[in-house]
């Protein structure tokens, strides 16, 4: 089969006469039946599509060598950041190719670690993942959440740390929730939904979350309802106990917007009410810690890049709120209390800065990091004098450091050995101009000695939504792409959180087109500056980034040689009708609003495919168990794309079975998908490759 492109024959799924009236605009939905993932028709279509896709991928000569190189590089020890509870330390570690990381515990940093929980033993194929955990204040009990096949639904259990044995505690129908223990170690707070209909639990809409308290040794039916709002179906609740054990902080969320309410309950008084401290959705408020009745909060109220304020709950009127750390030029991310000082993480042009402040807000110092990259961690208790953090960059595998706050000294705690030389690669950050003149940053990483002659295969990645920042991070998959001769570019688009809430808002709702304009401008910059050319340029992104790819390939099919939309939101008129999709209206708006419908209909990838157009080579990826972005988005888009496409480039869909949106995906599945992605680009971008062979 010398020319697979010419010989591809796509399935011919039947169409239905489905027409919806949106404010006077009639919109057809011929593949509506693909929204039912369990129908025999849909299953047959999935099977037929996978057959074509895998037949195409299997005849790419480089695919197996790429998979072997990925596997070889992936096989290194990966350590999580240690954390302490009671008299014990805990950390995650993956020996290399384990499908899931293992949770270890030890009594001292030099002591022999013991396995506390190994998720790999919970299923044969690694599709049961640990998706949440909370350790009691004394370090004696672990509450942990499990999710199966990538679903957002969790079941929570309790394990005794000393013996690693489970109790009989078993909680179901938990979703979008952590757990937080009372300081007596008798139980914990968590949030759940009512039990859904068994047939539609992966598609049905999730409303009316409730906050409960579970006492150890009792059945879930006996759990105490702490807070619910029958009048607010979209509200969700996160319950966290303060470090002094006195208060339960209830953070109320609605959708994915960062704005939240903040309530509290005094746990030192029996039957104390839940008090509404902040009862308007106007800004984000996160508790840092408290000193008695004084709550320190990180907020973006009147400060899009974040600041720290203090509220005395005995005198909560706004006129008495105090500013402790004012808004800076950089974006304030996480902040905690260690060594009785604030330790704050800032983003400066999408890389990390760490600053330490006294309790009065005066700057003590900036912490020197190992380089320009992403640092995370710095957790612990208020009076701890040691903490741990991770540091990573595009060519720096995640390294764990111990930081001594008294000596202002970082030392390597765990450094992975990866079979490559970081000195062979370089990263640069550029700033380019978007359509409306906005300056947008982009990281570009590649093998040293790159010739700027327009011939380099380039993978441009973006997200641009939900206040999420894309910062430098190490990826074996991206490293293999660069070893193949590829350029890896990451653009920090509007809609993200890199420059605070104003940057986020400028890429939402009626401004969403800005995000696509930023991405298209990034592509044009790479072409204008001779990094690549349209036939050598691929774009990729997942979830909201899948929408980004879908919108850009339909708006500018001439600009790209290949497109890889993963688990994308591609039907912008109906996303809110499935699972947690309604929660994204804070970023996207809704087709039920006439003005927002016009904006959505203008860019919705499914609705902007034009028959007779030659689209770029496309590999859509999704999973049959994705209950975050239901696979109907990708199914309908694939069927419509194959019907509209007039070119010879392959337009395929790869449907993973027994997997979800990506969280907890087994290593084996991640490697296979990465190998397929790069093999597809090797073929469609016409790359001449020499894959490094295992030694």
XYZ file of C-alpha atoms in Angstrom:
695
model
C 0.000 0.000 0.000
C 2.255 2.769 -1.273
C -0.274 5.568 -1.135
C -2.578 5.086 1.847
C -3.995 8.593 1.375
C -5.544 7.756 -1.976
C -6.929 4.435 -0.798
C -8.727 5.613 2.350
C -12.450 4.858 2.180
C -14.329 6.329 5.134
C -17.494 4.901 6.683
C -20.699 6.410 5.295
C -22.788 6.933 8.438
C -26.448 7.670 7.836
C -27.803 11.160 8.492
C -31.014 12.179 10.233
C -33.397 15.069 9.590
C -32.605 16.850 12.852
C -33.130 20.629 12.727
C -32.950 22.916 15.773
C -34.214 26.484 15.933
C -31.785 28.811 17.716
C -33.429 32.225 18.012
C -34.728 32.003 14.447
C -31.614 30.389 12.955
C -32.253 26.823 11.775
C -29.308 24.505 12.406
C -29.102 20.928 11.129
C -27.540 18.174 13.249
C -27.398 15.166 10.902
C -25.239 13.021 13.179
C -27.238 13.587 16.390
C -27.522 9.803 16.825
C -23.773 9.614 17.520
C -24.440 11.344 20.856
C -25.530 7.971 22.259
C -22.230 6.143 22.899
C -23.965 2.896 23.840
C -26.200 2.366 20.800
C -25.324 -0.541 18.515
C -25.122 1.918 15.586
C -22.554 4.086 17.369
C -20.513 1.077 18.461
C -20.429 -0.212 14.865
C -19.318 3.236 13.623
C -16.563 3.404 16.296
C -15.317 -0.023 15.273
C -15.291 0.897 11.576
C -13.438 4.173 12.209
C -10.828 2.524 14.435
C -10.272 -0.165 11.832
C -9.400 2.442 9.173
C -7.303 4.549 11.567
C -5.208 1.712 12.964
C -4.744 0.181 9.505
C -3.333 3.555 8.368
C -1.088 3.930 11.433
C 0.188 0.360 11.330
C 1.695 0.770 7.858
C 3.856 3.760 8.872
C 7.394 2.303 9.029
C 8.628 4.609 11.833
C 5.732 3.892 14.212
C 7.234 0.890 16.030
C 10.678 2.526 16.373
C 9.038 5.684 17.788
C 7.112 3.569 20.300
C 10.329 1.795 21.344
C 12.174 5.097 21.813
C 9.270 6.525 23.839
C 9.259 3.409 26.024
C 13.031 3.549 26.501
C 13.016 7.223 27.514
C 9.901 6.876 29.687
C 11.630 4.238 31.775
C 13.073 6.472 34.485
C 12.160 6.984 38.135
C 9.652 9.784 38.624
C 9.295 11.236 42.108
C 6.481 13.345 43.473
C 6.970 16.122 46.031
C 7.234 14.723 49.607
C 4.745 16.030 52.148
C 4.469 15.523 55.897
C 1.467 14.705 58.067
C 1.817 13.836 61.750
C 5.185 12.141 62.213
C 5.296 10.698 58.708
C 6.405 11.683 55.230
C 4.506 10.630 52.111
C 5.426 10.754 48.436
C 4.552 9.261 45.054
C 7.047 7.408 42.910
C 6.870 5.670 39.551
C 9.680 3.215 38.812
C 9.487 4.129 35.135
C 6.901 2.270 33.126
C 4.363 1.567 35.860
C 0.869 2.456 34.658
C 0.138 4.399 37.863
C 2.441 5.994 40.448
C 2.701 4.316 43.864
C 2.153 6.097 47.206
C 4.906 5.463 49.765
C 5.236 6.449 53.424
C 8.279 6.688 55.726
C 8.955 7.877 59.257
C 12.074 9.899 58.368
C 13.525 11.082 55.057
C 16.424 8.622 55.355
C 14.210 5.723 56.494
C 13.172 2.796 54.323
C 9.904 3.666 52.510
C 6.966 1.274 52.600
C 4.177 1.000 50.041
C 0.968 2.541 51.338
C -1.120 2.250 48.173
C -0.267 0.747 44.791
C -3.046 1.539 42.279
C -1.445 -0.872 39.777
C -2.778 -3.779 41.838
C -6.380 -2.560 41.555
C -6.850 -3.547 37.894
C -4.982 -5.729 35.424
C -4.673 -3.022 32.760
C -3.947 -0.007 34.947
C -7.273 1.718 34.239
C -8.180 2.163 37.931
C -6.436 5.329 39.108
C -5.941 7.101 42.407
C -7.776 10.394 41.885
C -7.724 12.011 45.319
C -6.335 11.581 48.818
C -6.427 13.137 52.272
C -4.349 12.064 55.283
C -5.604 12.575 58.819
C -3.871 15.181 60.973
C -2.015 12.535 63.017
C -0.917 10.663 59.874
C -2.760 7.495 60.914
C -5.472 7.286 58.242
C -5.587 7.793 54.482
C -8.868 8.621 52.744
C -8.488 8.015 49.021
C -10.583 8.302 45.861
C -10.455 5.890 42.918
C -11.724 6.436 39.389
C -12.160 3.733 36.755
C -11.369 3.982 33.026
C -10.762 7.723 33.259
C -14.233 8.631 34.550
C -14.721 11.715 36.750
C -16.839 9.598 39.147
C -14.930 8.522 42.243
C -15.368 5.980 45.009
C -13.655 6.837 48.292
C -12.195 4.385 50.799
C -10.162 4.607 54.016
C -6.854 2.861 54.768
C -4.933 2.589 58.042
C -1.425 3.925 57.348
C 0.458 1.654 59.786
C -0.964 -1.607 58.409
C -1.905 -0.477 54.842
C -5.233 -2.252 55.422
C -8.589 -0.848 54.277
C -11.481 -0.319 56.656
C -15.088 -0.975 55.618
C -15.705 2.701 54.838
C -16.940 3.069 51.235
C -18.324 6.259 49.658
C -19.883 6.426 46.187
C -21.119 9.045 43.669
C -18.344 11.466 44.525
C -17.221 13.849 41.763
C -15.232 17.122 41.744
C -14.416 16.735 45.431
C -11.502 16.258 47.765
C -11.698 15.261 51.430
C -10.665 17.125 54.586
C -10.313 15.525 58.032
C -11.446 16.920 61.348
C -8.458 17.195 63.687
C -9.753 14.478 66.018
C -9.207 12.001 63.168
C -12.761 10.727 63.519
C -13.943 11.568 60.016
C -13.811 13.923 57.062
C -15.829 16.294 54.904
C -16.492 15.553 51.228
C -18.985 16.450 48.475
C -21.170 14.154 46.376
C -24.085 14.074 43.967
C -27.240 12.001 44.210
C -26.942 8.562 42.632
C -27.443 8.940 38.856
C -29.389 6.741 36.484
C -27.182 3.717 35.745
C -27.737 3.974 31.977
C -26.732 7.620 31.569
C -24.167 8.158 34.337
C -21.420 9.057 31.811
C -23.543 11.602 29.917
C -26.226 12.912 32.316
C -25.920 16.461 33.635
C -24.479 16.884 37.169
C -26.450 19.232 39.421
C -27.138 19.677 43.169
C -23.818 18.770 44.775
C -24.032 18.408 48.584
C -21.413 18.677 51.346
C -21.333 15.790 53.847
C -19.378 14.659 56.915
C -18.428 10.988 57.047
C -17.592 9.443 60.421
C -15.149 6.534 60.322
C -16.727 3.122 60.759
C -20.203 4.157 59.636
C -22.093 3.559 56.398
C -22.488 6.299 53.795
C -26.233 6.328 54.504
C -25.407 7.680 57.981
C -23.251 10.574 56.715
C -24.245 13.972 58.070
C -25.444 16.545 55.529
C -23.450 19.702 56.330
C -24.638 22.009 53.566
C -26.849 21.966 50.491
C -28.663 24.552 48.413
C -31.811 23.116 46.784
C -32.404 26.605 45.334
C -28.998 26.594 43.514
C -28.628 23.495 41.353
C -25.306 24.618 39.826
C -23.482 25.316 43.091
C -20.655 22.985 44.116
C -18.988 22.872 47.535
C -15.426 22.307 48.683
C -14.997 21.782 52.420
C -11.556 22.371 54.026
C -10.619 22.350 57.700
C -8.240 25.148 58.762
C -4.755 24.254 60.008
C -5.749 25.076 63.601
C -8.705 22.667 63.266
C -11.251 25.234 64.380
C -13.084 26.181 61.178
C -14.564 24.413 58.203
C -14.107 26.662 55.170
C -16.766 26.099 52.515
C -15.743 27.366 49.096
C -18.756 27.592 46.799
C -18.087 27.224 43.080
C -20.318 27.541 40.067
C -19.070 26.295 36.738
C -15.409 26.716 35.936
C -15.329 30.426 36.649
C -12.708 31.384 39.228
C -15.238 33.504 41.084
C -16.446 31.803 44.280
C -18.258 32.389 47.535
C -16.673 31.721 50.932
C -18.604 30.443 53.944
C -17.360 29.027 57.249
C -18.559 26.909 60.159
C -17.072 27.006 63.674
C -16.221 23.378 64.489
C -15.530 24.178 68.146
C -19.248 24.802 68.752
C -21.865 22.075 68.471
C -24.416 22.740 65.729
C -22.764 26.006 64.716
C -24.373 27.454 61.566
C -22.663 27.860 58.214
C -21.900 31.606 58.031
C -21.802 33.402 54.672
C -18.625 35.485 54.803
C -18.553 36.336 51.077
C -21.902 35.806 49.362
C -21.478 37.362 45.914
C -19.811 35.811 42.864
C -17.575 38.805 42.146
C -13.997 37.519 42.518
C -11.928 34.517 43.585
C -11.190 34.049 47.289
C -8.906 31.319 48.639
C -8.034 30.871 52.317
C -4.282 30.855 52.962
C -4.459 30.422 56.753
C -5.909 32.063 59.811
C -4.725 33.625 63.050
C -7.707 33.058 65.350
C -10.583 35.027 63.840
C -8.398 36.732 61.209
C -8.540 34.995 57.821
C -5.777 35.628 55.267
C -7.124 35.285 51.718
C -5.698 35.342 48.206
C -8.121 37.268 45.986
C -8.342 38.960 42.612
C -10.936 41.459 43.857
C -9.860 44.822 42.386
C -6.566 43.090 41.467
C -6.710 40.952 38.277
C -3.200 39.615 38.990
C -3.965 38.742 42.612
C -3.238 40.113 46.090
C -3.499 39.086 49.766
C -6.070 40.542 52.153
C -7.030 39.955 55.799
C -10.612 39.733 57.079
C -11.481 39.554 60.775
C -14.659 37.452 60.871
C -15.716 39.160 64.113
C -15.767 42.431 62.153
C -16.341 41.315 58.555
C -17.613 44.530 57.020
C -15.655 45.446 53.870
C -14.556 48.734 55.311
C -12.446 46.735 57.787
C -10.716 44.475 55.223
C -6.949 45.021 55.148
C -4.562 44.630 52.234
C -1.442 42.667 53.254
C 0.383 42.021 49.953
C -0.659 44.376 47.136
C -1.029 43.361 43.495
C 2.311 43.064 41.658
C 3.335 43.316 38.009
C 3.542 39.497 37.989
C 0.554 37.134 38.404
C 0.135 35.682 41.912
C -0.522 31.931 41.871
C -0.340 29.739 44.958
C 0.575 31.132 48.372
C 1.027 29.468 51.747
C 2.460 29.995 55.221
C 5.804 28.421 56.174
C 8.263 29.478 58.876
C 5.564 31.968 59.922
C 6.028 33.813 56.599
C 4.072 33.957 53.351
C 5.719 32.028 50.519
C 4.209 33.170 47.225
C 4.490 31.798 43.705
C 4.279 34.306 40.857
C 4.202 33.920 37.085
C 6.451 36.281 35.160
C 5.937 35.852 31.409
C 4.772 32.253 32.021
C 7.689 31.116 34.242
C 7.874 30.870 38.034
C 9.151 33.386 40.591
C 9.040 32.618 44.341
C 8.916 35.456 46.887
C 8.831 35.390 50.691
C 6.966 38.035 52.720
C 6.597 38.718 56.443
C 3.106 38.583 57.955
C 2.817 42.360 57.583
C 3.340 42.002 53.828
C 6.908 43.323 53.648
C 9.154 41.533 51.138
C 11.864 39.397 52.744
C 13.555 37.956 49.626
C 13.122 36.224 46.311
C 14.022 32.531 46.305
C 16.694 31.635 43.752
C 15.413 28.841 41.491
C 17.610 26.453 39.443
C 16.734 28.241 36.189
C 13.902 29.602 34.039
C 11.062 27.102 34.259
C 8.161 25.939 36.417
C 8.394 25.377 40.170
C 5.628 23.859 42.276
C 5.144 22.595 45.811
C 6.350 24.701 48.773
C 3.680 23.026 50.913
C 3.672 22.402 54.637
C 2.507 23.735 57.987
C 2.757 27.252 59.288
C 5.810 26.715 61.503
C 7.731 24.285 59.271
C 11.272 25.374 58.437
C 11.731 22.906 55.565
C 9.685 22.375 52.437
C 10.018 20.615 49.089
C 9.444 21.797 45.553
C 9.673 20.471 42.015
C 11.417 22.240 39.177
C 11.030 21.475 35.484
C 11.598 22.985 32.049
C 11.110 21.894 28.457
C 14.427 19.981 28.557
C 14.741 19.625 32.363
C 13.124 16.460 33.774
C 11.194 17.182 36.977
C 13.706 17.383 39.831
C 12.689 17.507 43.513
C 14.476 19.983 45.801
C 14.473 20.370 49.574
C 14.410 24.020 50.640
C 15.696 25.136 54.058
C 13.841 28.342 54.946
C 16.258 29.280 57.742
C 19.344 29.016 55.522
C 17.627 30.057 52.248
C 19.175 26.993 50.651
C 17.934 24.539 48.000
C 19.465 21.062 47.730
C 18.597 18.294 45.273
C 16.456 15.639 46.956
C 15.681 13.433 43.921
C 16.996 13.910 40.380
C 15.889 11.568 37.597
C 18.311 10.013 35.137
C 16.855 10.300 31.640
C 18.673 8.845 28.636
C 19.311 12.103 26.758
C 21.597 15.134 26.884
C 19.753 18.393 27.722
C 22.714 20.321 26.253
C 21.670 19.107 22.781
C 18.542 21.307 22.918
C 17.681 24.941 23.430
C 14.579 26.904 24.412
C 13.873 30.516 23.577
C 10.934 32.747 24.426
C 9.653 35.150 21.784
C 6.872 37.735 21.804
C 4.732 38.174 18.704
C 1.892 40.474 17.742
C -1.657 39.131 17.432
C -4.304 40.436 15.017
C -5.393 43.285 17.319
C -1.833 44.251 18.291
C -1.680 42.315 21.591
C 1.793 40.991 22.438
C 1.670 37.230 23.066
C 4.562 35.099 24.415
C 5.638 31.789 22.873
C 8.266 29.233 23.921
C 10.162 27.458 21.110
C 12.324 24.392 21.852
C 14.420 22.461 19.356
C 17.691 20.619 18.711
C 20.686 22.952 18.548
C 21.922 23.674 15.037
C 18.408 24.224 13.629
C 18.450 25.835 10.164
C 15.868 28.565 9.696
C 14.998 27.647 6.122
C 11.246 27.066 6.417
C 11.591 23.286 6.191
C 11.390 22.192 9.839
C 8.424 20.061 10.926
C 6.856 22.048 13.763
C 4.263 21.133 16.383
C 2.461 24.213 17.740
C 0.567 23.564 20.978
C -1.950 25.762 22.787
C -4.870 25.856 25.218
C -6.184 29.381 25.807
C -8.996 29.050 28.319
C -10.334 28.678 31.850
C -7.557 30.790 33.394
C -5.109 27.888 32.933
C -1.452 28.818 32.370
C 0.900 26.841 30.130
C 4.333 26.935 31.755
C 7.567 25.120 30.818
C 7.424 21.404 31.600
C 9.318 18.287 30.628
C 7.673 15.667 28.447
C 9.261 12.501 27.100
C 6.783 12.608 24.241
C 7.833 16.128 23.199
C 11.506 15.178 23.596
C 11.050 12.332 21.094
C 9.380 14.773 18.681
C 12.448 17.016 18.911
C 14.791 14.044 18.484
C 12.910 13.309 15.251
C 13.916 16.787 14.078
C 10.725 18.539 15.119
C 10.352 22.018 16.584
C 8.073 22.233 19.654
C 6.292 25.578 20.160
C 3.919 26.559 22.985
C 1.921 29.764 22.710
C 0.538 31.463 25.843
C -2.800 32.546 24.405
C -5.427 34.840 25.856
C -8.043 32.954 27.859
C -5.248 31.484 29.985
C -4.059 32.739 33.360
C -0.525 33.827 32.450
C -1.230 37.534 32.974
C -4.120 37.380 35.429
C -7.870 37.653 35.211
C -7.973 40.403 32.564
C -5.924 38.154 30.216
C -8.353 35.318 30.936
C -11.474 37.394 30.314
C -10.121 38.739 27.023
C -10.360 35.176 25.649
C -13.864 34.254 26.829
C -17.458 34.407 25.543
C -17.803 37.170 22.926
C -13.997 37.597 22.981
C -13.225 33.921 22.272
C -12.116 34.680 18.707
C -9.083 36.472 20.231
C -7.762 33.047 21.292
C -7.941 31.674 17.762
C -6.433 34.874 16.357
C -3.526 34.530 18.828
C -2.900 30.930 17.718
C -3.131 31.754 14.011
C -0.715 34.669 14.578
C 1.708 32.257 16.308
C 1.586 29.989 13.244
C 2.170 32.930 10.915
C 5.117 34.138 13.041
C 6.760 30.694 12.859
C 6.303 30.688 9.075
C 7.438 34.322 8.589
C 10.548 33.672 10.684
C 11.493 30.626 8.610
C 11.050 28.046 11.350
C 8.561 26.165 9.194
C 6.062 26.377 6.326
C 2.336 25.555 6.169
C 2.852 22.049 4.775
C 5.301 21.292 7.631
C 3.248 22.851 10.441
C 1.031 20.793 12.768
C -1.214 22.153 15.514
C -2.341 20.292 18.609
C -4.305 20.758 21.814
C -6.613 18.883 24.161
C -10.078 19.554 25.612
C -10.490 23.350 25.310
C -7.286 23.070 23.254
C -9.117 20.591 21.010
C -11.676 23.324 20.368
C -8.761 25.654 19.572
C -7.415 23.240 16.945
C -10.892 22.605 15.500
C -11.639 26.323 15.197
C -8.278 27.169 13.607
C -8.294 24.292 11.081
C -11.792 25.281 9.951
C -10.960 29.001 9.797
C -7.545 28.616 8.116
C -7.263 25.154 6.515
C -4.561 26.590 4.220
C -2.235 27.416 7.110
C -1.539 23.939 8.478
C -0.196 20.636 7.217
C -1.768 18.642 10.048
C -4.189 19.078 12.951
C -4.466 16.977 16.121
C -7.578 17.887 18.155
C -7.681 15.728 21.312
C -10.815 15.174 23.443
C -12.067 18.472 22.055
C -15.176 20.557 22.700
C -16.308 20.721 19.070
C -20.109 21.195 19.152
C -20.409 24.622 20.748
C -24.210 24.679 20.538
C -24.862 21.580 22.682
C -21.846 21.196 25.021
C -23.862 22.359 28.039
C -26.295 19.439 27.732
C -23.825 16.767 28.893
C -22.264 15.951 32.310
C -20.376 19.016 33.600
C -20.532 20.872 30.255
C -22.920 23.490 31.689
C -20.055 24.605 33.944
C -18.068 25.840 30.928
C -20.636 28.530 30.096
C -18.565 30.938 32.230
C -15.876 30.760 29.527
C -17.933 30.004 26.407
C -21.376 31.485 26.972
C -24.384 29.466 25.833
C -26.409 28.916 22.666
C -29.479 29.667 24.775
C -28.403 33.337 24.881
C -29.100 35.019 21.482
C -25.956 37.190 21.441
C -23.684 34.379 22.654
C -25.287 31.965 20.157
C -24.142 34.209 17.299
C -20.540 34.165 18.572
C -20.578 30.382 19.186
C -22.147 29.595 15.812
C -19.497 31.701 14.087
C -16.621 29.529 15.353
C -18.138 26.183 16.476
C -15.885 23.691 14.629
C -18.712 21.235 13.875
C -20.799 23.990 12.289
C -18.025 25.583 10.247
C -16.931 22.629 8.127
C -17.500 23.568 4.492
C -18.178 20.874 1.932
C -15.609 20.684 -0.870
C -12.763 22.122 1.248
C -9.360 20.434 1.421
C -8.638 20.218 5.145
C -5.227 19.497 6.699
C -4.352 15.907 7.583
C -6.292 15.354 10.815
C -6.046 12.822 13.632
C -8.903 13.344 16.103
C -8.397 11.539 19.412
C -11.032 10.759 22.024
C -12.072 8.022 24.423
C -15.260 6.065 24.842
C -15.349 6.713 28.622
C -14.718 10.460 28.552
C -17.405 11.889 30.839
C -15.804 15.352 30.972
C -15.926 16.180 27.244
C -18.265 13.452 26.006
C -16.981 11.650 22.864
C -20.059 12.811 20.895
C -18.101 16.017 20.149
C -15.325 14.127 18.382
C -17.677 11.537 16.852
C -19.909 14.123 15.171
C -16.967 16.281 14.073
C -15.185 13.273 12.524
C -18.271 12.151 10.610
C -18.925 15.693 9.334
C -15.231 16.300 8.490
C -14.972 13.097 6.474
C -18.158 14.033 4.570
C -16.981 17.602 3.831
C -13.300 16.929 3.077
C -12.276 17.221 -0.579
C -8.506 16.753 -0.308
C -6.350 13.639 -0.325
C -4.900 14.151 3.185
C -6.147 11.557 5.705
C -8.811 12.748 8.183
C -9.059 10.074 10.876
C -10.382 9.500 14.386
C -8.636 7.341 16.992
C -11.042 6.185 19.713
C -9.435 4.827 22.866
C -11.472 2.201 24.677
C -11.656 1.977 28.490
C -10.215 5.456 28.900
C -11.521 8.911 29.750
C -10.492 12.552 29.492
C -6.855 11.823 30.310
C -6.527 11.883 34.112
C -5.145 8.600 35.420
C -4.482 7.248 31.934
C -2.136 4.235 32.160
C 1.445 4.774 30.970
C 1.064 2.067 28.310
C -1.896 3.880 26.741
C -0.101 7.251 26.902
C 2.932 5.812 25.092
C 0.782 4.169 22.408
C -1.145 7.376 21.765
C 2.071 9.446 21.609
C 3.631 6.981 19.167
C 0.543 7.144 16.969
C 0.505 10.954 17.060
C 4.154 11.325 16.021
C 3.925 8.506 13.432
C 0.927 10.284 11.888
C 2.946 13.515 11.651
C 6.030 11.726 10.300
C 3.831 10.424 7.476
C 1.639 13.459 6.793
C 4.380 16.118 7.132
C 6.612 13.947 4.946
C 9.467 13.748 7.470
C 12.715 11.891 6.871
C 13.512 10.482 10.299
C 16.145 8.470 12.049
C 14.716 7.305 15.332
C 17.421 6.899 18.029
C 17.750 3.163 18.621
C 17.749 1.609 22.105
C 21.300 0.973 23.250
